[in-house]
Short mmCIF file of C-alpha atoms in Angstrom, two decimals:
data_model
loop_
_atom_site.label_atom_id
_atom_site.label_comp_id
_atom_site.label_asym_id
_atom_site.label_seq_id
_atom_site.Cartn_x
_atom_site.Cartn_y
_atom_site.Cartn_z
CA MET H 1 2.81 28.97 -15.43
CA ALA H 2 3.49 25.24 -15.86
CA ILE H 3 4.60 23.92 -19.23
CA GLY H 4 2.91 20.58 -18.60
CA ARG H 5 1.67 18.27 -15.89
CA LEU H 6 2.97 14.99 -14.54
CA GLY H 7 0.97 12.27 -16.26
CA GLY H 8 2.91 9.23 -15.18
CA ILE H 9 5.95 7.65 -13.64
CA GLN H 10 7.65 5.08 -15.89
CA ILE H 11 9.99 2.62 -14.14
CA ASP H 12 12.51 0.51 -16.07
CA CYS H 13 12.81 -3.15 -15.07
CA ILE H 14 13.79 -6.58 -16.41
CA ASP H 15 10.35 -8.19 -15.85
CA PRO H 16 7.54 -5.61 -15.81
CA MET H 17 4.80 -8.16 -15.05
CA VAL H 18 6.46 -9.31 -11.83
CA VAL H 19 7.19 -5.78 -10.65
CA ALA H 20 3.74 -4.47 -11.64
CA ARG H 21 1.94 -7.33 -9.86
CA PHE H 22 3.90 -6.56 -6.68
CA TRP H 23 3.07 -2.83 -6.77
CA ALA H 24 -0.57 -3.49 -7.71
CA ALA H 25 -0.89 -5.61 -4.56
CA VAL H 26 0.86 -2.99 -2.40
CA LEU H 27 -1.26 -0.12 -3.75
CA GLY H 28 -4.53 -2.07 -4.01
CA THR H 29 -5.07 -1.53 -7.72
CA GLU H 30 -5.44 -3.65 -10.85
CA LEU H 31 -3.12 -4.07 -13.80
CA GLN H 32 -4.14 -2.68 -17.13
CA GLU H 33 -3.75 -4.91 -20.20
CA PRO H 34 0.00 -5.44 -20.77
CA LEU H 35 1.39 -4.18 -24.07
CA GLY H 36 3.52 -6.56 -26.12
CA ASP H 37 4.43 -10.23 -25.99
CA PRO H 38 6.36 -10.62 -23.80
CA PRO H 39 4.95 -7.55 -22.07
CA GLN H 40 7.04 -4.47 -22.79
CA TYR H 41 4.85 -2.05 -20.81
CA VAL H 42 2.57 -2.77 -17.85
CA ASN H 43 0.51 0.03 -16.36
CA LEU H 44 -1.15 0.03 -12.98
CA GLY H 45 -4.78 1.08 -12.93
CA ARG H 46 -5.40 4.48 -11.40
CA TRP H 47 -6.13 4.07 -7.71
CA ASN H 48 -7.66 7.50 -7.65
CA GLU H 49 -10.72 8.22 -9.80
CA ALA H 50 -9.52 11.77 -10.45
CA PRO H 51 -8.76 12.18 -14.17
CA ASP H 52 -5.44 13.85 -13.36
CA ALA H 53 -4.19 11.05 -11.08
CA VAL H 54 -0.60 10.09 -11.87
CA MET H 55 -0.17 6.76 -13.72
CA VAL H 56 2.54 4.33 -12.58
CA ALA H 57 3.93 2.07 -15.30
CA PHE H 58 6.74 -0.44 -15.75
CA GLN H 59 8.81 -0.78 -18.92
CA ARG H 60 10.95 -3.76 -19.95
CA VAL H 61 14.64 -2.99 -20.46
CA PRO H 62 17.39 -5.50 -21.31
CA GLU H 63 19.93 -4.47 -18.68
CA ARG H 64 19.79 -5.22 -14.98
CA LYS H 65 20.01 -2.46 -12.41
CA VAL H 66 23.64 -2.04 -11.35
CA VAL H 67 23.50 1.08 -9.18
CA LYS H 68 21.11 2.72 -6.74
CA ASN H 69 17.51 3.25 -7.89
CA ARG H 70 16.91 6.79 -9.06
CA VAL H 71 13.15 6.53 -8.51
CA HIS H 72 11.27 5.19 -5.53
CA LEU H 73 7.63 5.28 -4.48
CA ASP H 74 6.82 6.69 -1.04
CA VAL H 75 3.88 4.73 0.33
CA GLU H 76 1.91 6.18 3.24
CA VAL H 77 0.57 3.63 5.75
CA GLN H 78 -1.22 3.66 9.10
CA ASP H 79 1.00 1.04 10.78
CA VAL H 80 4.57 0.65 9.46
CA GLU H 81 5.27 -2.74 11.06
CA SER H 82 2.00 -4.29 9.87
CA ALA H 83 2.43 -2.87 6.36
CA THR H 84 6.04 -4.05 6.22
CA ALA H 85 5.04 -7.57 7.25
CA HIS H 86 2.36 -7.65 4.55
CA ILE H 87 4.75 -6.32 1.89
CA GLU H 88 7.29 -9.01 2.84
CA THR H 89 4.62 -11.68 2.14
CA LEU H 90 4.30 -10.18 -1.36
CA GLY H 91 8.04 -10.59 -1.98
CA GLY H 92 9.34 -7.27 -0.69
CA SER H 93 12.33 -7.18 1.60
CA ARG H 94 13.44 -4.97 4.45
CA LEU H 95 16.73 -3.21 3.90
CA ALA H 96 19.17 -2.83 6.76
CA THR H 97 19.76 0.81 7.67
#
């Protein structure tokens, strides 16, 4: 039996508003009211009306990322090239593999 359930994914970043706006556009959701001034926490609105949908949130931290991300979001799309082109217009970048 589970001890708990996954309620959210919290991602550390230098500027949570910038990162949250990007992911809100990618996932087609709204931002919830930021907490703090400057914003310390920015939550994405739930894109799924189910009450147990996982929340994605961004938290301000003082240090920049210096090593590989330990969390990433897998986004399912119909057309990879079209989705990639759209994400690049939002500020995303394609990594060389």
